[in-house]
Each structure stands twice: as C-alpha cells, then as structure tokens.
PDB file of C-alpha atoms and ligand atoms in Angstrom:
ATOM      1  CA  UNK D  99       0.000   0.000   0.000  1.00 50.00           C
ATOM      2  CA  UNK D 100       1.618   3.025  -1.019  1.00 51.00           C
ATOM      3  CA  UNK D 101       0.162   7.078  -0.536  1.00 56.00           C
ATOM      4  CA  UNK D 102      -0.323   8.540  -3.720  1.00 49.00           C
ATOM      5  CA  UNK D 103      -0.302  11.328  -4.811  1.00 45.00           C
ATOM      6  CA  UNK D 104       2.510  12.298  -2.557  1.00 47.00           C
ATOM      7  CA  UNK D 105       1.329  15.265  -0.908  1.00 47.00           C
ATOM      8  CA  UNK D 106       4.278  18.189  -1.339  1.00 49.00           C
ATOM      9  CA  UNK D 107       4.474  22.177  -0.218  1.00 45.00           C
ATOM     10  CA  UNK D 108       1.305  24.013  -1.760  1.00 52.00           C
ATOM     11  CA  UNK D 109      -1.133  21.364  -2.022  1.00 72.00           C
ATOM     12  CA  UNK D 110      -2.957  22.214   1.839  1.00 81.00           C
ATOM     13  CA  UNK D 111      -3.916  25.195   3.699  1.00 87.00           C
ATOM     14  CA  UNK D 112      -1.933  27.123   6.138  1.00 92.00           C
ATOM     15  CA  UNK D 113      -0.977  24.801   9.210  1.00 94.00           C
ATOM     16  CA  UNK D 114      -3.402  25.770  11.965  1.00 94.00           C
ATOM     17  CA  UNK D 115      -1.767  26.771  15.190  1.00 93.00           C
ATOM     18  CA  UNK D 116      -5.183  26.079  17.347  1.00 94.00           C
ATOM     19  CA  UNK D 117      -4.993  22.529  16.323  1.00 96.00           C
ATOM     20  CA  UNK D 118      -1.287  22.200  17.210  1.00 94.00           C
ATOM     21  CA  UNK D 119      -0.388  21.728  13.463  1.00 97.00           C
ATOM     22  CA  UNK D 120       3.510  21.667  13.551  1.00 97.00           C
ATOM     23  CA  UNK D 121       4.160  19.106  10.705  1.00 97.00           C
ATOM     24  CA  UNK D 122       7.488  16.934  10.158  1.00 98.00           C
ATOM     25  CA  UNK D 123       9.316  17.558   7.230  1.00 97.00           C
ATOM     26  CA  UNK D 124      11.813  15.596   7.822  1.00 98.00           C
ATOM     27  CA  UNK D 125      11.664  12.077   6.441  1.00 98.00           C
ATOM     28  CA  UNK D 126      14.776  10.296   8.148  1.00 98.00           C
ATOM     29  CA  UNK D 127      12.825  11.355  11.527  1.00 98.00           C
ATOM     30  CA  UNK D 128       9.236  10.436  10.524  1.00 98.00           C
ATOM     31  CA  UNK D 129      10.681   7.004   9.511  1.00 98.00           C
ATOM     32  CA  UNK D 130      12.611   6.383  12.640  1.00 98.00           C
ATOM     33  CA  UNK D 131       9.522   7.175  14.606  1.00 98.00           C
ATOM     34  CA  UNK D 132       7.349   4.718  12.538  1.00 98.00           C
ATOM     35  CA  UNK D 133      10.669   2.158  12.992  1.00 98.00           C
ATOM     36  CA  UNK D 134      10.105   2.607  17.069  1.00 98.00           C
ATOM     37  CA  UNK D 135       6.482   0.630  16.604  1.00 98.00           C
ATOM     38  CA  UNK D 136       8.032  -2.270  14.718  1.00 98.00           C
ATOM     39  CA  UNK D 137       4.853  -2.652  12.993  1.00 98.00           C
ATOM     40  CA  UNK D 138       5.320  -6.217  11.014  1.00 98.00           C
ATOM     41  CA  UNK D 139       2.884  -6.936   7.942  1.00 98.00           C
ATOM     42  CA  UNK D 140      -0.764  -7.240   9.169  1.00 98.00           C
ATOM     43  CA  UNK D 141      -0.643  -5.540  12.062  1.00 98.00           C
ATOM     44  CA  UNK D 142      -3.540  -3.119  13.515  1.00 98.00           C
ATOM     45  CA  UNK D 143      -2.227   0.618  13.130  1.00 98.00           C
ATOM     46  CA  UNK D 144      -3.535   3.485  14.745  1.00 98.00           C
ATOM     47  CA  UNK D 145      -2.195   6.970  13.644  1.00 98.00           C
ATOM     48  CA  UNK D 146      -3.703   9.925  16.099  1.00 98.00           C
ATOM     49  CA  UNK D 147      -3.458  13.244  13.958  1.00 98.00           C
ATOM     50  CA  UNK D 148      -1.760  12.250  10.420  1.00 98.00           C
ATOM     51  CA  UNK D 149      -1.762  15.766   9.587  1.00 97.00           C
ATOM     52  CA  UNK D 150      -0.447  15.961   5.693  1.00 96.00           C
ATOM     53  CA  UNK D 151       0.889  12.163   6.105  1.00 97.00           C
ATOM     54  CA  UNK D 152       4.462  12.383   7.244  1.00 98.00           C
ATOM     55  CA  UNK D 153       3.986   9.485   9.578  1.00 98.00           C
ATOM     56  CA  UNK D 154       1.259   7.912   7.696  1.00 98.00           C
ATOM     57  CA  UNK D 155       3.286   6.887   4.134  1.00 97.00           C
ATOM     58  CA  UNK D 156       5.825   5.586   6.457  1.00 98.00           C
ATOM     59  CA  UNK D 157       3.390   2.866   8.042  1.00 98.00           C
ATOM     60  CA  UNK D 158       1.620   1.917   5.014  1.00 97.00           C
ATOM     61  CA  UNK D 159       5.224   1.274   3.460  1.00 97.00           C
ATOM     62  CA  UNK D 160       5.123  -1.519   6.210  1.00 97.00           C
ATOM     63  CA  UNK D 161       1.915  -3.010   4.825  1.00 97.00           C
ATOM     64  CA  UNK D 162      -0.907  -3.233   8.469  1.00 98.00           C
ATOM     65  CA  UNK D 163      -3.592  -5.336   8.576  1.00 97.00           C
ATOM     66  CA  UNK D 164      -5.431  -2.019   8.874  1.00 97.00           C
ATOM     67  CA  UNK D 165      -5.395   1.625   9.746  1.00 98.00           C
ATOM     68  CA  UNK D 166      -7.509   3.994  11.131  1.00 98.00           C
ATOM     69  CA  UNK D 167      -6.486   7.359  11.679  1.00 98.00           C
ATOM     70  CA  UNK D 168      -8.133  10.140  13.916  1.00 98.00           C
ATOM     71  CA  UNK D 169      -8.254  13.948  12.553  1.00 98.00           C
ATOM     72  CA  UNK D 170      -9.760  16.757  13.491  1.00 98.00           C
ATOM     73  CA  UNK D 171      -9.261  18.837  10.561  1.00 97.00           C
ATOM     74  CA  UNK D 172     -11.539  17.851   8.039  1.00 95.00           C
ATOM     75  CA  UNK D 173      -9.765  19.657   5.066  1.00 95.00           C
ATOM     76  CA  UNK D 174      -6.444  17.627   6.148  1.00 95.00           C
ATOM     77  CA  UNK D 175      -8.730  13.726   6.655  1.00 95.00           C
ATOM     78  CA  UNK D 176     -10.475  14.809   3.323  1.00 94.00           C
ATOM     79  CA  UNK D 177      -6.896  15.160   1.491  1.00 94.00           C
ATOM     80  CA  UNK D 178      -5.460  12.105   2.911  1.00 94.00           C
ATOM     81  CA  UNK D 179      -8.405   9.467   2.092  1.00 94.00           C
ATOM     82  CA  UNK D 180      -8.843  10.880  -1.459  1.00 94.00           C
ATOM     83  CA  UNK D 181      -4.830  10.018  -1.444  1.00 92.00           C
ATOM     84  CA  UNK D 182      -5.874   6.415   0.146  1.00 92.00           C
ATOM     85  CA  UNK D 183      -9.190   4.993   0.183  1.00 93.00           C
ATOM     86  CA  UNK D 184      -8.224   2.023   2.419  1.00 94.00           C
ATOM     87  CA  UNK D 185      -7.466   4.486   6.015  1.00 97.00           C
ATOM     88  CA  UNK D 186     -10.192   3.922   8.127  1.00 97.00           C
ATOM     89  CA  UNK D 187     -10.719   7.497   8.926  1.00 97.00           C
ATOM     90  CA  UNK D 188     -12.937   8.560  12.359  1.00 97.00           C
ATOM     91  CA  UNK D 189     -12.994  12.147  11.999  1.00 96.00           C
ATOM     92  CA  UNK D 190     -13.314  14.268  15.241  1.00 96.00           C
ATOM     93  CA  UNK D 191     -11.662  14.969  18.308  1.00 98.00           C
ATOM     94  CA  UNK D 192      -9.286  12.201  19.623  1.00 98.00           C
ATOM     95  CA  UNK D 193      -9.602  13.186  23.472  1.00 98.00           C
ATOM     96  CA  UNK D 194     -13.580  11.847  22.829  1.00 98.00           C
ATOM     97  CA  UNK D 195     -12.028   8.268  20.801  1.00 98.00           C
ATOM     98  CA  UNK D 196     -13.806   5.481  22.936  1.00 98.00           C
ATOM     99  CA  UNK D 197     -10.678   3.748  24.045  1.00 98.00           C
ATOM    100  CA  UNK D 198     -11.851   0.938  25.420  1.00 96.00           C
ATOM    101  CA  UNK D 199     -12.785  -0.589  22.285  1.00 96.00           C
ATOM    102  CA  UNK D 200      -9.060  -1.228  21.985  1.00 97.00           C
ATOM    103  CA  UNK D 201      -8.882  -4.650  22.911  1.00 94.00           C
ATOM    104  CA  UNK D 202      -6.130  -6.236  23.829  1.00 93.00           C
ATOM    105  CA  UNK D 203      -6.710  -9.616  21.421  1.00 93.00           C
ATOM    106  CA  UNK D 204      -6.329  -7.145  18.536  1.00 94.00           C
ATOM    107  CA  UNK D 205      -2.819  -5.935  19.313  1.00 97.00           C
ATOM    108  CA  UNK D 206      -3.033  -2.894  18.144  1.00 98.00           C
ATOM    109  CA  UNK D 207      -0.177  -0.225  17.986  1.00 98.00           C
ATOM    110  CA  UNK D 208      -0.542   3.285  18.150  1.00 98.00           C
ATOM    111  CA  UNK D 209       1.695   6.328  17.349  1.00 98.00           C
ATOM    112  CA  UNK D 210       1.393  10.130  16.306  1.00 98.00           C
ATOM    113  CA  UNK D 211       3.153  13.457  16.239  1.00 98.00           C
ATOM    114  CA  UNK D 212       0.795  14.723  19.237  1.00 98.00           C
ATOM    115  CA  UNK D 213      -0.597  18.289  19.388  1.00 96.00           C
ATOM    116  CA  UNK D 214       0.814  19.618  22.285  1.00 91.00           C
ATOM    117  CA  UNK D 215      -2.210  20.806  24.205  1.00 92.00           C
ATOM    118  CA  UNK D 216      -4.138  17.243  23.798  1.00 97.00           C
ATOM    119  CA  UNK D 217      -0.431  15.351  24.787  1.00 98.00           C
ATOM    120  CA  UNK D 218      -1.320  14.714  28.551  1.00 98.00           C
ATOM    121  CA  UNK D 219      -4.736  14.140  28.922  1.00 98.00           C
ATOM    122  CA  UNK D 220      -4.862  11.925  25.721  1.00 98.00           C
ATOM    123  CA  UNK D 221      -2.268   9.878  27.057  1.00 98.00           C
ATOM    124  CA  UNK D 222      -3.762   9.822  30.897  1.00 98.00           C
ATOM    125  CA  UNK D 223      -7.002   8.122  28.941  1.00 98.00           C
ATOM    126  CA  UNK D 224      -4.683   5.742  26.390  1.00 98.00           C
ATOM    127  CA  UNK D 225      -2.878   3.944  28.750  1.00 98.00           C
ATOM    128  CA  UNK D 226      -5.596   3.534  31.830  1.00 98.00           C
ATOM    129  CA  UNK D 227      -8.369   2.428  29.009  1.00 97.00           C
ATOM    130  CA  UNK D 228      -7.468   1.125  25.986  1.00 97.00           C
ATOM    131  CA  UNK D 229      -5.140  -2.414  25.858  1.00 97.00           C
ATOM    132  CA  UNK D 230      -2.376  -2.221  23.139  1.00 98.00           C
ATOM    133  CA  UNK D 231       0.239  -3.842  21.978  1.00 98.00           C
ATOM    134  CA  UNK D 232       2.759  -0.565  21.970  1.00 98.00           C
ATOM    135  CA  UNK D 233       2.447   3.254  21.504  1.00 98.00           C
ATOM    136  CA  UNK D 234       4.998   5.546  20.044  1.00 98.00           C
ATOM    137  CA  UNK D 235       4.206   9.318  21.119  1.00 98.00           C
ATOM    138  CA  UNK D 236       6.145  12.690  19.980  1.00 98.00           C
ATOM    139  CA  UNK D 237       5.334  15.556  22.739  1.00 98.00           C
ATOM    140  CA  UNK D 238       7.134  18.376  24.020  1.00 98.00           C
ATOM    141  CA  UNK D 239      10.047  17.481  25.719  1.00 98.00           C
ATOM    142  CA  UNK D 240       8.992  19.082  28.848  1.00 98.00           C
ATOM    143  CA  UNK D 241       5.811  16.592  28.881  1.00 98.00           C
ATOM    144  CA  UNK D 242       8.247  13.546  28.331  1.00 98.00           C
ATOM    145  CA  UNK D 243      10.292  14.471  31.170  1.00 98.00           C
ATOM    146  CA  UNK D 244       7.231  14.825  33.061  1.00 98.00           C
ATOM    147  CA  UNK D 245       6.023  10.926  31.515  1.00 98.00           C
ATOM    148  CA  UNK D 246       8.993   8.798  32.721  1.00 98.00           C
ATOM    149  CA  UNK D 247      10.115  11.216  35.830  1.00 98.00           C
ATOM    150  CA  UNK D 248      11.275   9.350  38.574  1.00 98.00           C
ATOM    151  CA  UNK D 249      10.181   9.576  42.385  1.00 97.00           C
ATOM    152  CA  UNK D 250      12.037  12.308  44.094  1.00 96.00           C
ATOM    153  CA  UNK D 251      12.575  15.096  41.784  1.00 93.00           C
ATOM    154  CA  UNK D 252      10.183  18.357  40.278  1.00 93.00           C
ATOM    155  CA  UNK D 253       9.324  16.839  37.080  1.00 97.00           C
ATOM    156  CA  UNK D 254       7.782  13.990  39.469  1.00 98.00           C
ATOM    157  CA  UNK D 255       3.613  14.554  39.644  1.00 98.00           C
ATOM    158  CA  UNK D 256       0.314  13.225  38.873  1.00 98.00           C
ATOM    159  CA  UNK D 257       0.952  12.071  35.836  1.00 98.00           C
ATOM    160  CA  UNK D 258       4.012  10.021  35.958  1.00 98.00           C
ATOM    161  CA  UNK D 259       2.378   7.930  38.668  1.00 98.00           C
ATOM    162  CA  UNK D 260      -0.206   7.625  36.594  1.00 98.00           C
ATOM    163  CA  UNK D 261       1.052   6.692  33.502  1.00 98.00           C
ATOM    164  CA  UNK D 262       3.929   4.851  34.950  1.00 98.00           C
ATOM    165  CA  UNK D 263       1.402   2.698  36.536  1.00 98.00           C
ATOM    166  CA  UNK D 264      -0.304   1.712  33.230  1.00 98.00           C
ATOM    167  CA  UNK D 265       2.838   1.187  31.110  1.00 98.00           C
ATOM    168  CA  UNK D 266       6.411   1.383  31.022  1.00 98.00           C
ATOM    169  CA  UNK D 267       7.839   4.775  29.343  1.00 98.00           C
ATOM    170  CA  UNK D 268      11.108   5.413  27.547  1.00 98.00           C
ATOM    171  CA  UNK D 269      12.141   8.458  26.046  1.00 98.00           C
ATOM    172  CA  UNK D 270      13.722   7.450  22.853  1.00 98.00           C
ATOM    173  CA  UNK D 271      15.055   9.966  21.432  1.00 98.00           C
ATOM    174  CA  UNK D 272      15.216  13.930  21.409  1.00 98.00           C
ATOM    175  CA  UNK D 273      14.084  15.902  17.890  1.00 98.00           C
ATOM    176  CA  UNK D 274      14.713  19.561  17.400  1.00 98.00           C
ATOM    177  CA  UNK D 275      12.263  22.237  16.465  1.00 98.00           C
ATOM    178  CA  UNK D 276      13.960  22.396  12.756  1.00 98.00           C
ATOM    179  CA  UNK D 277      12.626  19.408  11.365  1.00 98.00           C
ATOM    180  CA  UNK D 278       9.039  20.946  11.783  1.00 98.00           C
ATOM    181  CA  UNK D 279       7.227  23.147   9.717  1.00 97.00           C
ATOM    182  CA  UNK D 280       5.944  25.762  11.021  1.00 96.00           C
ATOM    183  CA  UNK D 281       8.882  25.484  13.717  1.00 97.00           C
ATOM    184  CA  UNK D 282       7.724  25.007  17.289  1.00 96.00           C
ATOM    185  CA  UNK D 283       9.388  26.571  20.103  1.00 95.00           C
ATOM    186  CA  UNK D 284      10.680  23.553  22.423  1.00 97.00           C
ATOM    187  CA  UNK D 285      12.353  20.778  21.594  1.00 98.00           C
ATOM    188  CA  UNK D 286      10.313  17.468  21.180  1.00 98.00           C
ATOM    189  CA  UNK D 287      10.704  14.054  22.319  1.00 98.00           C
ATOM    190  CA  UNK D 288       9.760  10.956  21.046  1.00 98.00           C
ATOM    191  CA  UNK D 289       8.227   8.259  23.805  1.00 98.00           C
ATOM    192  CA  UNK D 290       7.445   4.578  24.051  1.00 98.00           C
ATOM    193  CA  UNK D 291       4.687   3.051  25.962  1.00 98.00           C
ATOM    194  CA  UNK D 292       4.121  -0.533  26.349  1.00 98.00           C
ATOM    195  CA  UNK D 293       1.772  -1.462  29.151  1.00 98.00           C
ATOM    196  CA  UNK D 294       2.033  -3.614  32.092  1.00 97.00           C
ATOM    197  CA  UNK D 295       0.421  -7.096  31.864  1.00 95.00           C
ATOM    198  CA  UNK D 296      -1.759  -6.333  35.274  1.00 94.00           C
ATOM    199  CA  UNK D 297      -2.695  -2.334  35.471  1.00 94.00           C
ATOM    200  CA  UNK D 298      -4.667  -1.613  38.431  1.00 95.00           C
ATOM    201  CA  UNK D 299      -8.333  -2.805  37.790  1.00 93.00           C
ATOM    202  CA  UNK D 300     -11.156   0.333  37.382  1.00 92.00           C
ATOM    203  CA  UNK D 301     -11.649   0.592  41.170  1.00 92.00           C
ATOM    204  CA  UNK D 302      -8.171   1.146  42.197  1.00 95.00           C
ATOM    205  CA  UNK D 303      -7.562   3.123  39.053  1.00 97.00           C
ATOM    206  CA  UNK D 304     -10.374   5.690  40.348  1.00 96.00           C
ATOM    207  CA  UNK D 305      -9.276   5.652  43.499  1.00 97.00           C
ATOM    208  CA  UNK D 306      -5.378   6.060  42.320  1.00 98.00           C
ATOM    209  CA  UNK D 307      -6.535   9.278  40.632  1.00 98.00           C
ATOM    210  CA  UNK D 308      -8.643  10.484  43.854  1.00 97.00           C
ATOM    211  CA  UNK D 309      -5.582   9.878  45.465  1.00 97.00           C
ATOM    212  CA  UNK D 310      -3.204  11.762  42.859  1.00 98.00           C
ATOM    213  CA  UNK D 311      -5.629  14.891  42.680  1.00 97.00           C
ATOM    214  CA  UNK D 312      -5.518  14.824  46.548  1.00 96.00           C
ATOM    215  CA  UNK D 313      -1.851  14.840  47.064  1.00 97.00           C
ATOM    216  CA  UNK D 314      -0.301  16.467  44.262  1.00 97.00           C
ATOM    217  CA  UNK D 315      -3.049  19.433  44.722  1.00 95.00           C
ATOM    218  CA  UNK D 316      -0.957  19.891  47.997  1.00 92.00           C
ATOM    219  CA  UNK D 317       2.699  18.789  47.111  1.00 90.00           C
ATOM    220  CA  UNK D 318       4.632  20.576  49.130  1.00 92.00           C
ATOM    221  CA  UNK D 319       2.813  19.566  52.328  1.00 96.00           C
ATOM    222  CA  UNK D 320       3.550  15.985  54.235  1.00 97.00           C
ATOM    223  CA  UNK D 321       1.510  13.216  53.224  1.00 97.00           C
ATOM    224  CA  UNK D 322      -0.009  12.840  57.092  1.00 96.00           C
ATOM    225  CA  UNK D 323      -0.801  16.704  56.718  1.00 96.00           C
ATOM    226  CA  UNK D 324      -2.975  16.066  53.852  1.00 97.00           C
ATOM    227  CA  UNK D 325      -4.861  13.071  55.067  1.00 96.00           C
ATOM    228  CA  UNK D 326      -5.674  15.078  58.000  1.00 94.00           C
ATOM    229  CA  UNK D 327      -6.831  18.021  55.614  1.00 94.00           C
ATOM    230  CA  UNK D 328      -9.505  15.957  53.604  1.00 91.00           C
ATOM    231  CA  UNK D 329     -10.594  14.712  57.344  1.00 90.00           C
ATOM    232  CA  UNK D 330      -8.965  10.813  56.606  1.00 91.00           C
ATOM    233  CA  UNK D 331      -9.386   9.145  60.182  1.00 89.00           C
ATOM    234  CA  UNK D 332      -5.797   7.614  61.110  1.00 92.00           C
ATOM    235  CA  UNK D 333      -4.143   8.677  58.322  1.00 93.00           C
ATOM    236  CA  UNK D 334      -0.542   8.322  60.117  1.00 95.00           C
ATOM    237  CA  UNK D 335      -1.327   4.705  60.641  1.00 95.00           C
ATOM    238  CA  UNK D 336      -2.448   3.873  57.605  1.00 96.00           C
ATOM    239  CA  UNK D 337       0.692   5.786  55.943  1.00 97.00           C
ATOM    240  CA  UNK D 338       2.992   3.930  58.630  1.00 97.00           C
ATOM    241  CA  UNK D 339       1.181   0.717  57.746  1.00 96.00           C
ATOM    242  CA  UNK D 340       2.279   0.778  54.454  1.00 97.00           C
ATOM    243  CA  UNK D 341       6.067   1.632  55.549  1.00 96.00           C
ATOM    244  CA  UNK D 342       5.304   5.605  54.474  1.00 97.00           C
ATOM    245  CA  UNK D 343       6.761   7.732  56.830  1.00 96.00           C
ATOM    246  CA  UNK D 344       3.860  10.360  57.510  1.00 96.00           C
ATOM    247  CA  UNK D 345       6.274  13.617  56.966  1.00 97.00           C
ATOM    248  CA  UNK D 346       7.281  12.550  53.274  1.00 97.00           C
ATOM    249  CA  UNK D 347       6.078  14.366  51.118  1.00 97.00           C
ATOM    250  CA  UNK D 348       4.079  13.519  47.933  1.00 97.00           C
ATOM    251  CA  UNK D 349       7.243  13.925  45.440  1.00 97.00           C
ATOM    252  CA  UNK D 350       8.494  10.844  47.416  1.00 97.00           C
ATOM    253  CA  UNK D 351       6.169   8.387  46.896  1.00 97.00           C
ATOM    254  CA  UNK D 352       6.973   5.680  44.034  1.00 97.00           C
ATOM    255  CA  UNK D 353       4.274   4.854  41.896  1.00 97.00           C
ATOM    256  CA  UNK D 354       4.071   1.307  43.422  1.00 97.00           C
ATOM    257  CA  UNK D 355       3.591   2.908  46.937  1.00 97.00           C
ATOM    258  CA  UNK D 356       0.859   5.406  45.659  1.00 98.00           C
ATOM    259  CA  UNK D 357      -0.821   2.349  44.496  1.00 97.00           C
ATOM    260  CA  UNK D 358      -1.063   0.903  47.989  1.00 97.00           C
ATOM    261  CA  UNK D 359      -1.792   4.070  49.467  1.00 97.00           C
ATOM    262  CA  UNK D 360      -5.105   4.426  47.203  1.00 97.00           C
ATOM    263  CA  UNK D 361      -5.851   1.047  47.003  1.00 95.00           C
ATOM    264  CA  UNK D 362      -5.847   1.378  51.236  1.00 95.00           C
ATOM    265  CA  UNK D 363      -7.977   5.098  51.078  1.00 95.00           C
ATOM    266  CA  UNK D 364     -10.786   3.708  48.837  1.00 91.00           C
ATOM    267  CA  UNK D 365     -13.277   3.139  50.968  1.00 86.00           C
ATOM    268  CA  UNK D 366     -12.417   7.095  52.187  1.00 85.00           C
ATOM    269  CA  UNK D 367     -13.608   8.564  49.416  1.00 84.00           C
ATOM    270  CA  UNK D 368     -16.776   5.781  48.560  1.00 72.00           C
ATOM    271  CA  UNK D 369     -16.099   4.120  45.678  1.00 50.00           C
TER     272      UNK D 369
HETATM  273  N1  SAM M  72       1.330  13.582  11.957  1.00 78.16           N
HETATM  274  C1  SAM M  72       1.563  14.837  11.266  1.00 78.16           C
HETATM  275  C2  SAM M  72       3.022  15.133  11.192  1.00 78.16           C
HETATM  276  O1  SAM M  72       3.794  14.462  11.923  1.00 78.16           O
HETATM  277  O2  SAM M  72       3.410  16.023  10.437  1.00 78.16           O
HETATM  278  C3  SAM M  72       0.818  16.007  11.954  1.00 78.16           C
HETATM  279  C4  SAM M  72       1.231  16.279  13.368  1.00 78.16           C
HETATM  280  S1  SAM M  72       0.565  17.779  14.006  1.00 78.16           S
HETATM  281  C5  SAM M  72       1.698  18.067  15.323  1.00 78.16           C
HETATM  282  C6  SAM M  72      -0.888  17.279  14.910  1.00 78.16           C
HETATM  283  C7  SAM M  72      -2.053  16.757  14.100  1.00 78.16           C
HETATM  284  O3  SAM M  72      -3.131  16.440  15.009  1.00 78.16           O
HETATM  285  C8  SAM M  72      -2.654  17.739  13.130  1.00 78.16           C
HETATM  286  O4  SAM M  72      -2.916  17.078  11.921  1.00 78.16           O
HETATM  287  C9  SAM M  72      -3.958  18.224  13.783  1.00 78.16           C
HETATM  288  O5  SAM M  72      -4.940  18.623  12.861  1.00 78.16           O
HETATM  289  C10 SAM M  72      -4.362  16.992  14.545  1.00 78.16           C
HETATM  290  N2  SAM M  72      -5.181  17.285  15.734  1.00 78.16           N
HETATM  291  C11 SAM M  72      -5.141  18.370  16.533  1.00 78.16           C
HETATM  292  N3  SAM M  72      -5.979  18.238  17.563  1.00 78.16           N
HETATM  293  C12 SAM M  72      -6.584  17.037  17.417  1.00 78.16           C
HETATM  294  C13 SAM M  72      -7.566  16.330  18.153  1.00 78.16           C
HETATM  295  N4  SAM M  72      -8.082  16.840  19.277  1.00 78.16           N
HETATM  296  N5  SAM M  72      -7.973  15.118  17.697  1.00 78.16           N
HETATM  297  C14 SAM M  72      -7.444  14.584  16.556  1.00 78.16           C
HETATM  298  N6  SAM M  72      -6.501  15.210  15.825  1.00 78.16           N
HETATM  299  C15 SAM M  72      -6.070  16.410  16.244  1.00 78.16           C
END
C-alpha cells in the first residue's frame, strides 16, 4: 500500500496553530519514529493526527492489517483518504475516541506526532483504558520528562504515577524544532509506551486518581498533613502501615507505593 499522490508544499492550507499543526518535514525522523512501533505486515495501526501524512506513508510502506487514523481537521482527513481509500478514517476529536474498544486480542499499535495541548490528557485516557500492543508518542520534551520522571525530583507529579502505573515509558530519542514546519518553540521528544500485563483494575484506578488529585493538589505539604486536611481518620497509621513515613512528602512516593496508598484510602472517598 503506497500514498499517492505524494502530498508536497502548496497542495494544503496554512498549518493551523489552534490545532497544534507543527508538521514533520523531515523524512529520516518520521521514519525512525514509525521504525520505534516495529509494525510487522498485518498488524492493527492506529495513527492519532496524520496531519499531511508524514507518519502515515511511512506505516503503510510496512503493509498493516489495517489503519484507522483520527483527525480533526476535516480539510487535512479529506486530502489524505482521497490520497488512500483504504485508512479507516474517524474524523473528530481524539480526546472523545472510545478507548476501550481497543482490545487487547487485537494488538493494536498506536503512534502520532501529538498536538501539544491534547499530549497529557490523551495519554492519561490511552494507557488507563485502551489495551495495546505498543504506543509511540512525539510531545514536548517538557511533557516527556514529566512521563517517565522518577520519584524524588520536580518533574515527578500526577501524571508520571499515573502513567507509569499503566505502562512502562522510555524516552527514545530527542528531535529539534527544525525538522518541523511551522517550527515550534521547544524541543520534542519521542516516547514509548508498552503497558504492564496487570494495570490496576477500574476501582483502584479511580481511586489512584482520587488519590493523585488529593496529594499532588498539595505537594509541598507531608503526606499525614494532607490526610488530616480531607478529614482521613488515622491517616498516620495507615501511611505507617504501608512503611510511608507520615512527613514525606508527595514527590516521594513511588508509583508502586501510591498504588497501595489508594488502594488502602478507597473506601475514604466511597467508591
Ligand atoms: N502527523 C503529522 C506530522 O507528523 O506532520 C501532523 C502532526 S501535528 C503536530 C498534529 C495533528 O493532530 C494535526 O494534523 C492536527 O490537525 C491533529 N489534531 C489536533 N488536535 C486534534 C484532536 N483533538 N484530535 C485529533 N486530531 C487532532
């Protein structure tokens, strides 16, 4: 399966800064991103935001099963199925995709150049409620520090425990704002998720993210502080049970620990 015609400069509209639209232009880059998914002939492809199609030749080049793609620009979706009738397009806003109708018996793998102000909470829904069999994601650099942060430093918050409780993140590799056009004005990073075989089931999960809200509202206060706060009866013992010493502070916790913690305070907040 090969794109055709191959879109070139001209042939779209003016990128669209509200819908994040910095497009690669640099093939060697869009090909080593598409590499990182290791997407073997029949597999299940799903491309959030193909844009012009700078990711998208790339994985038809390695012949999936199928692809769907997800766009929100109708002029761009329009341009790329009259290029290739077989994409399975679902125009519309990604952030509303119903992820889990990603099943895990299809193995599907999932990549895109993300728009930077859908990165995080696209990725807080991916990993928590679809099943896949690996996601390649380019965000800001700032966001991937933020993704694979360890426990103890400022990058560390909400949504590295989070993630890092779904999936295992690497940062692969680093791309600068050159390569894009129109140019961003960070750097960008390219990320690999593949998910745990047990994530925490729905109950923990919602009480994980009670738990995350709670805490990293009030990060620079000591975990036994903020128990008390939200009116959490013998919230040193629990914290003590669990080998937490009640003056650490949120930053401190390991994702494994917050785990415990929440899966211990979910009868505190009813669910
Ligand atoms: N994949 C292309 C590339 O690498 O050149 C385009 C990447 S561009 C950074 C982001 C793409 O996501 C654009 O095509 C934009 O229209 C699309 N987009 C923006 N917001 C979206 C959303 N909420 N849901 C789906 N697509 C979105």
């Amino acid at each position: 399966m090969a794109l055709k015609p191959r879109p070139g400069p001209g042939r779209f509209a003016p990128a669209k800064r509200s819908l994040g639209q910095n497009f690669l232009i640099d093939a060697n880059i869009a090909r080593k991103i598409v590499d990182a998914l290791a997407i073997q002939p029949g597999d299940p492809v799903l491309e959030i935001g193909p844009g012009r199609g700078a990711l998208t030749r790339h994985i038809l080049e390695r012949s999936p099963g199928r692809l769907m793609v997800l766009e929100k620009d109708d002029q761009l979706a329009a341009t790329l199925i009259a290029a290739q009738p077989s994409i399975e397009l679902v125009a519309g806003d990604a952030l509303k995709f119903p992820w889990p109708e990603l099943t895990a018996e299809a193995g599907w793998k999932i990549v895109g150049n993300l728009p930077y102000n859908i990165a995080s909470p696209l990725i807080w829904d991916l990993v928590s409620q679809a099943r896949f069999a690996s996601a390649v994601f380019m965000v800001q650099l700032e966001v991937g520090q933020r993704l694979r942060a360890a426990s103890g430093g400022k990058e560390y918050g909400a949504l590295s425990v989070w993630v890092q409780s779904f999936a295992a993140v690497e940062l692969l590799f680093k791309v600068p704002p050159q390569v894009f056009s129109p140019q961003p004005k960070v750097t960008s990073a390219v990320m690999r998720f593949i998910l745990h075989p047990a994530p925490p089931e729905p109950d923990n999960a919602k009480a994980l993210a009670q738990t995350l809200k709670m805490c990293f509202q009030q990060r620079r206060k000591q975990l036994s502080t903020i128990l008390k706060s939200k009116s959490i009866v013998g919230g040193e013992g629990i914290l003590e049970g669990l080998g937490i010493h009640p003056s650490q502070r949120p930053e401190t916790l390991e994702p494994e620990r917050f785990q415990a913690l929440a899966n211990r305070l979910q009868k505190h907040f009813g669910s």
